[in-house]
Each structure stands twice: as structure tokens, then as C-alpha cells.
Short mmCIF file of C-alpha atoms in Angstrom, two decimals:
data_model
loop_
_atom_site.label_atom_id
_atom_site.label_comp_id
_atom_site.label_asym_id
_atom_site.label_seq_id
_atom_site.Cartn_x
_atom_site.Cartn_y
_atom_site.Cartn_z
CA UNK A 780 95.87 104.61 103.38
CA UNK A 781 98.88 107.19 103.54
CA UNK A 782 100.74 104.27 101.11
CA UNK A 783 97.63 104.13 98.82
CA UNK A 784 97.46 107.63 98.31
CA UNK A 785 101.58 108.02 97.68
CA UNK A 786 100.96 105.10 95.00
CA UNK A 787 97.96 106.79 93.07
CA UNK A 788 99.46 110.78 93.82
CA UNK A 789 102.75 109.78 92.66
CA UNK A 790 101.45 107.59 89.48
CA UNK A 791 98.89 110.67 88.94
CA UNK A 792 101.49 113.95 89.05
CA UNK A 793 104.20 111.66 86.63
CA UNK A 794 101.10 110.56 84.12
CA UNK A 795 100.37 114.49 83.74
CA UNK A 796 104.12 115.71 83.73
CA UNK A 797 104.82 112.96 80.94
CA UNK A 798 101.50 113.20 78.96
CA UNK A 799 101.17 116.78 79.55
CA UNK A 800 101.35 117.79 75.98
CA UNK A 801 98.61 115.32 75.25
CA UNK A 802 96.33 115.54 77.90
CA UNK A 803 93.30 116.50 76.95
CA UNK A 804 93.41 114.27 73.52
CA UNK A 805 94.40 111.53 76.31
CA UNK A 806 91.36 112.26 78.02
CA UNK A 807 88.90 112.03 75.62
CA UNK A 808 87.40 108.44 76.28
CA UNK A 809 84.18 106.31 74.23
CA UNK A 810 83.28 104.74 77.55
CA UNK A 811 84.07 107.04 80.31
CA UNK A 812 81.40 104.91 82.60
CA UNK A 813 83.79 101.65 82.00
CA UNK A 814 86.69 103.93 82.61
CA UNK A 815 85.85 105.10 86.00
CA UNK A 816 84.47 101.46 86.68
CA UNK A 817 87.82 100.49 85.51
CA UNK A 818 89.94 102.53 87.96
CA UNK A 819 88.42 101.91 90.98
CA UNK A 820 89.77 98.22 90.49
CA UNK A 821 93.15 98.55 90.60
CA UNK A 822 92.51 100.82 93.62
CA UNK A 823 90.30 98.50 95.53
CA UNK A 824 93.38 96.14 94.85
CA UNK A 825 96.09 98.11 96.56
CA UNK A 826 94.04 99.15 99.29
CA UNK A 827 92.95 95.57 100.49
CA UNK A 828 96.35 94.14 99.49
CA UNK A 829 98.30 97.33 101.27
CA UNK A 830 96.23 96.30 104.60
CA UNK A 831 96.91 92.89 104.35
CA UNK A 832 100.36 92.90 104.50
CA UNK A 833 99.88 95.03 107.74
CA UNK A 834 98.77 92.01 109.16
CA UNK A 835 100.00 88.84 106.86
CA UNK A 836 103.64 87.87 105.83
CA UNK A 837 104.08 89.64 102.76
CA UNK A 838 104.54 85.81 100.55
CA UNK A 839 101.37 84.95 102.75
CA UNK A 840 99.74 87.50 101.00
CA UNK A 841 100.48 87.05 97.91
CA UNK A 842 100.18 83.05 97.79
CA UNK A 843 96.19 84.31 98.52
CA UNK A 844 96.07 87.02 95.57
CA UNK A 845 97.05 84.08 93.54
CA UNK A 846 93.37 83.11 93.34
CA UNK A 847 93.25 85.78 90.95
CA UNK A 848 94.04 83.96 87.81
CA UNK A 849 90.99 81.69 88.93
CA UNK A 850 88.77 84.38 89.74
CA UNK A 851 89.52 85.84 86.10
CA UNK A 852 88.14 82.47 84.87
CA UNK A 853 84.53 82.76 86.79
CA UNK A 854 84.38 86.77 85.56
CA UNK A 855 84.72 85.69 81.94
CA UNK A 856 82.27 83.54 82.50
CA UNK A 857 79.66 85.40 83.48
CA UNK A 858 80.92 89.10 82.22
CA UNK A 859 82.59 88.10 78.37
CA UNK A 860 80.77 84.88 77.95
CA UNK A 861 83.51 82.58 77.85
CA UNK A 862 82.65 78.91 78.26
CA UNK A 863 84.00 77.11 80.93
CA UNK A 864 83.54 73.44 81.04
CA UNK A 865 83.88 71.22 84.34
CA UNK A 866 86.95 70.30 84.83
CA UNK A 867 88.16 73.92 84.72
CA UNK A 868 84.69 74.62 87.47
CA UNK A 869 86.75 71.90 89.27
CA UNK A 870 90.14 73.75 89.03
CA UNK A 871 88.45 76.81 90.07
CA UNK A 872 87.28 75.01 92.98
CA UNK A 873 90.14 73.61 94.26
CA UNK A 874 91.99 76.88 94.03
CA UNK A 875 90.00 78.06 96.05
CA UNK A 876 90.44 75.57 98.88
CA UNK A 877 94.07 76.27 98.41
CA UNK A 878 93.55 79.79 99.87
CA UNK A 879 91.73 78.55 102.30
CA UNK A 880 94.58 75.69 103.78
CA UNK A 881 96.75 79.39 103.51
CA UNK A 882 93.91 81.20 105.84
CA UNK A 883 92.59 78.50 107.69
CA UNK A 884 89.31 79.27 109.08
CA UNK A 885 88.28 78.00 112.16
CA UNK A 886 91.79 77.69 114.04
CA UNK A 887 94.22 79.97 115.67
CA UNK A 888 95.94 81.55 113.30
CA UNK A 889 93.09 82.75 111.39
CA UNK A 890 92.09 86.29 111.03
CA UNK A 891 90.38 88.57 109.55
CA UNK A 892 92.96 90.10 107.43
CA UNK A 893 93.73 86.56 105.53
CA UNK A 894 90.72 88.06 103.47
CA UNK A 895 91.37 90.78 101.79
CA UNK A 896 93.88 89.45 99.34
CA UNK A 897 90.83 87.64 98.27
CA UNK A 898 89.05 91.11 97.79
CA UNK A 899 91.63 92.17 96.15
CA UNK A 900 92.10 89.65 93.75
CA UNK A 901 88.85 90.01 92.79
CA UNK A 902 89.09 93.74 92.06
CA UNK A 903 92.29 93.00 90.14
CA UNK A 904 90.22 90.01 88.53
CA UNK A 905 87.81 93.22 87.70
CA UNK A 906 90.58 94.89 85.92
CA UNK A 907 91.75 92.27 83.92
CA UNK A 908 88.25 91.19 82.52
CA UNK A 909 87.12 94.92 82.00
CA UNK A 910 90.61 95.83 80.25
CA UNK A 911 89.95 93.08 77.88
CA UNK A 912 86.48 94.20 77.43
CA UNK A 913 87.33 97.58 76.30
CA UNK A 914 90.20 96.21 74.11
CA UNK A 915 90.93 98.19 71.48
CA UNK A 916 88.27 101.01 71.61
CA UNK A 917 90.39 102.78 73.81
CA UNK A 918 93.90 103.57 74.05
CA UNK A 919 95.58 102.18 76.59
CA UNK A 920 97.15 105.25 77.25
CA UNK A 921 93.98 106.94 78.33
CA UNK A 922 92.96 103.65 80.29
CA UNK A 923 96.37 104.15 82.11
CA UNK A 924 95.65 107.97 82.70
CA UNK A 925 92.13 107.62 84.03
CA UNK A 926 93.54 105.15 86.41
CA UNK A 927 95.85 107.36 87.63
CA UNK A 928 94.06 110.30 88.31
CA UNK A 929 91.08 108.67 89.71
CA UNK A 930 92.80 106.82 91.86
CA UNK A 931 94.97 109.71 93.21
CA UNK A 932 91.61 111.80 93.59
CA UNK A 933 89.69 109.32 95.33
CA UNK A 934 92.84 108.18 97.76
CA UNK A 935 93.06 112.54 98.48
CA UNK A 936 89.58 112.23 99.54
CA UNK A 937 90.26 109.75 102.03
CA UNK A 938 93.72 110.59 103.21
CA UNK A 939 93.43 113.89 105.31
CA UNK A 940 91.28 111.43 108.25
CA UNK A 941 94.66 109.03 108.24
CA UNK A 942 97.99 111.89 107.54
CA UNK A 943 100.74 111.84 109.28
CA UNK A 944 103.76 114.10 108.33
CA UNK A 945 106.07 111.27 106.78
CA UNK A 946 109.81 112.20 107.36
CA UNK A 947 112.13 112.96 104.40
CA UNK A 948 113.49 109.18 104.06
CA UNK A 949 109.97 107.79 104.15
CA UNK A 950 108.59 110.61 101.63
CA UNK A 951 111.08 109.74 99.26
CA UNK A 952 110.63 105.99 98.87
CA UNK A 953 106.78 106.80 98.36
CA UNK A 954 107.70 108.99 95.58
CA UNK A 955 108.89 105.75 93.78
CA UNK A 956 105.83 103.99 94.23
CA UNK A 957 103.38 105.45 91.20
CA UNK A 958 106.84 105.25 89.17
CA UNK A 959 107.24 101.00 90.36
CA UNK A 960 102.82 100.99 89.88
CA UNK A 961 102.19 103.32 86.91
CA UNK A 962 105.11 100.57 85.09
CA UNK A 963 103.59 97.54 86.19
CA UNK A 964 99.77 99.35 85.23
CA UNK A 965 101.04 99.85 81.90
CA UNK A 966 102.48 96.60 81.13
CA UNK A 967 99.72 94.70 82.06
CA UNK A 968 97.57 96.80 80.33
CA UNK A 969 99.34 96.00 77.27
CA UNK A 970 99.28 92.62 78.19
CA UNK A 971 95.83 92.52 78.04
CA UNK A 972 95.15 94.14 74.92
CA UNK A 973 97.23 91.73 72.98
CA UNK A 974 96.45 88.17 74.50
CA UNK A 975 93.34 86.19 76.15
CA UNK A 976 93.02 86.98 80.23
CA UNK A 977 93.57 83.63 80.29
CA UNK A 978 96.77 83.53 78.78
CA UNK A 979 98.09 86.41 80.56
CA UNK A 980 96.80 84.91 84.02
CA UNK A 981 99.57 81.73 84.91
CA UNK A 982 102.32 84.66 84.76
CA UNK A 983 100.79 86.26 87.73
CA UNK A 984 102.17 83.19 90.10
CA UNK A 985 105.73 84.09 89.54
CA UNK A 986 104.89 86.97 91.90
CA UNK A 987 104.89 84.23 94.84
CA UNK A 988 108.21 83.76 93.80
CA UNK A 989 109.46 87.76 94.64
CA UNK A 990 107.20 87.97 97.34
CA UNK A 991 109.04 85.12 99.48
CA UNK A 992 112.54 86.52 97.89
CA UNK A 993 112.00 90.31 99.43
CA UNK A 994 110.14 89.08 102.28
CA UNK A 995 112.98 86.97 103.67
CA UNK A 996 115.71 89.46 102.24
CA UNK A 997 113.91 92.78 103.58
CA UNK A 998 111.75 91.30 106.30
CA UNK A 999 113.24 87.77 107.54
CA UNK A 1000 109.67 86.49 106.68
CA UNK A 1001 109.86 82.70 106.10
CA UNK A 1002 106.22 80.91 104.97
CA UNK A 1003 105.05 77.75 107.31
CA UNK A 1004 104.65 74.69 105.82
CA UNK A 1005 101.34 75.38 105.05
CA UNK A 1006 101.43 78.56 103.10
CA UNK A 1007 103.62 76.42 100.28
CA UNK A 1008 100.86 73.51 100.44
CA UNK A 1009 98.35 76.01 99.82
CA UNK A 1010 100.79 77.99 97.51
CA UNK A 1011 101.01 75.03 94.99
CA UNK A 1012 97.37 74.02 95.30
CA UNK A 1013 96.78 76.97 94.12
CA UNK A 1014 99.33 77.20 91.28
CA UNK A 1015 98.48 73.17 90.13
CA UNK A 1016 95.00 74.32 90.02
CA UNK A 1017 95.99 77.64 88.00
CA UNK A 1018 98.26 76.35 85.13
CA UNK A 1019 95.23 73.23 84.79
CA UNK A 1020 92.95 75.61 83.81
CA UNK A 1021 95.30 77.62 81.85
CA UNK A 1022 96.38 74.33 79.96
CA UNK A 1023 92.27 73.74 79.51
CA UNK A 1024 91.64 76.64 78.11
CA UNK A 1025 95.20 75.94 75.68
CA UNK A 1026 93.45 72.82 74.65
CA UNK A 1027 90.26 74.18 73.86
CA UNK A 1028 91.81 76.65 71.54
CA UNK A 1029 93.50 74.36 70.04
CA UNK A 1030 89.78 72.38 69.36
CA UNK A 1031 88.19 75.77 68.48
CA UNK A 1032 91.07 76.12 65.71
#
């Protein structure tokens, strides 16, 4: 939790020092309901995906969270209305069984952590699907603020049951983490705004990539076998609904 709060706290004190001359035209928002909604996604994210990796190998992790861009399909479903025909129902589907060759239920290595990069790619699924929904209504400067500073005051609450007096080494590199996550926030934000979820969603699974590069570089964390079988189950049944829904744009037009 200590990491969750040094995220949000550090994202939240840079977003005022930076926007400081702006603030209060920054925090004037049509939808403040969908704004708070909004921000505890991205937090729900980092604190199921922060415990994980407690427990998980950090591309482990990550080859779950890539449900996501499958997730995002089922939310604009049933949140923006999108149609979704069978065959992208079936890719949905067997994504899902690819996190679940990852996690393996039922046999030894499972646990209870393998979960929560599901529930956290759901939250983040949240994000995506309500960024889109705001659009342009709200700019995405004030979707990035709210974020911020309701994820900082939320992780503050929590955080004095879990402190412990980092040391000067350790309080340093979480100083960098709202400047690494308020970056990343902002850019997919902007993402968002100016393409389909859908679109934006195959890009996600080049984070398996980095997480297997700084897990074996930082860590000497190597996947099993069955974490890259799951991995590309997953990512087949990602970029064939992404190329569905390419095709069925290209009908609509």
C-alpha cells in the first residue's frame, strides 16, 4: 500500500506544482460523479496489480492483465453499446482460458494472488471505457488531475495502518513513480480521446514484452512454459478481435 500511495502522492504534489496556475479552472468538471468514478479505476488497478507482483513473477503478472483488451470488449458492450458479434464472444472466451492455463486452478501452483491482475484489468478495463465515454466533454487535463488527487487522498487514508519509515534510497525511487504513472496516465488518456478502445487495446500486449525484459534483467525472473502458452492465447485471441472489430469498420464505412 506504501507503493500505492508513493504512486498517487507523487503523481498528486507534481499535477498541482505543474498546473498550479490553473488549478481551479482545471478543476471545474461537467461530470464530477464520472470523474470520481473514473479515478478510483486506475487506483483499483495499481493496488491489485502492486499486490500481485508481491506474489507472481512480474511477466506472470502482466501476461494476466493482458485480458484487459478483452475485458474492454465485454464493457463496451454492455456500457457504450457497441455490438459484438460471435466470433469476437468467442475470442473473448478463449482469452479468458488463456489466463486461466497462466493461473491454473485446481493444481499446485495456484494461488490466490494469480487473481488480482484479473481485478485489475477490469478496473483498468473501467478506465478505458469511461475515458472514452466522457470524450471530449472534459479536458483531459482535468480527467488527469482528478485522478491524481483522488487517488493520492484515498491511498493517505489508507496508508498510516501499513507506514513504515522508508530509508533515503527507497524514498527516492518512489518519488519517480507519479512522474513514470502521471506520463503513462496522460498518454493513454490521450489515446483514448482520439481513437476507438478498441483500437487503442492490441498495444497494451507489448507490455508482456517489458515485463519479461526487466523481470529477467532486474529480477532473474524467467516465465515457465506455460505462462508463454497462456501469454499467446491470450494475445491470438486479442489482435482477432481487434482485427474483427477492423473489419467491421471497414463494413460500417
Amino acid at each position: 500500500l506504501m507503493v500505492v500511495w508513493a504512486r498517487y502522492a507523487s503523481q498528486g504534489f507534481w499535477a498541482v506544482v505543474i498546473m498550479a496556475p490553473w488549478l481551479r479552472t482545471m478543476l471545474r468538471t461537467s461530470q464530477p460523479g464520472l470523474q470520481v468514478v473514473r479515478a478510483l479505476m486506475p487506483f483499483g488497478t495499481s493496488l491489485s496489480f502492486f499486490y500481485a507482483i508481491q506474489h507472481m513473477q512480474l511477466a506472470e503478472a502482466v501476461a494476466v492483465f493482458e485480458v484487459c483488451p478483452l475485458i474492454i470488449t465485454v464493457l463496451a458492450y454492455f456500457v457504450l453499446g457497441e455490438k459484438v458479434g460471435p466470433r469476437r464472444w468467442a475470442g473473448v472466451g478463449i482469452g479468458l482460458a488463456g489466463a486461466l492455463i497462466i493461473i491454473r486452478p485446481g493444481t499446485d501452483v495456484f494461488q490466490t494472488a494469480s487473481l488480482l491482475p484479473i481485478l485489475g484489468a477490469f478496473c483498468f478495463a473501467g478506465y478505458a471505457i469511461l475515458t472514452r465515454l466522457m470524450g471530449p466533454r472534459e479536458s483531459h487535463w482535468t480527467s488527469f488531475l482528478y485522478t491524481a488527487l483522488i487517488g493520492a487522498a484515498l491511498a493517505s487514508l489508507l496508508v498510516p495502518f501499513y507506514w513504515s519509515t522508508p530509508s533515503l534510497a527507497d524514498a527516492a525511487v518512489m518519488s519517480v513513480f507519479g512522474v513514470l504513472g502521471g506520463i503513462g496516465h496522460i498518454l493513454m488518456t490521450l489515446a483514448l480521446r482520439h481513437t476507438l478502445a478498441s483500437v487503442a487495446a492490441p498495444f497494451n500486449y507489448t507490455g508482456l514484452v517489458w515485463a519479461a525484459m526487466w523481470g529477467l534483467v532486474v529480477f532473474g525472473e524467467f516465465p515457465d512454459v506455460w505462462t508463454w502458452v497462456g501469454a499467446a492465447v491470450i494475445i491470438g485471441a486479442g489482435l482477432y478481435v481487434w482485427w474483427r472489430e477492423r473489419q467491421r469498420a471497414r463494413e460500417i464505412a
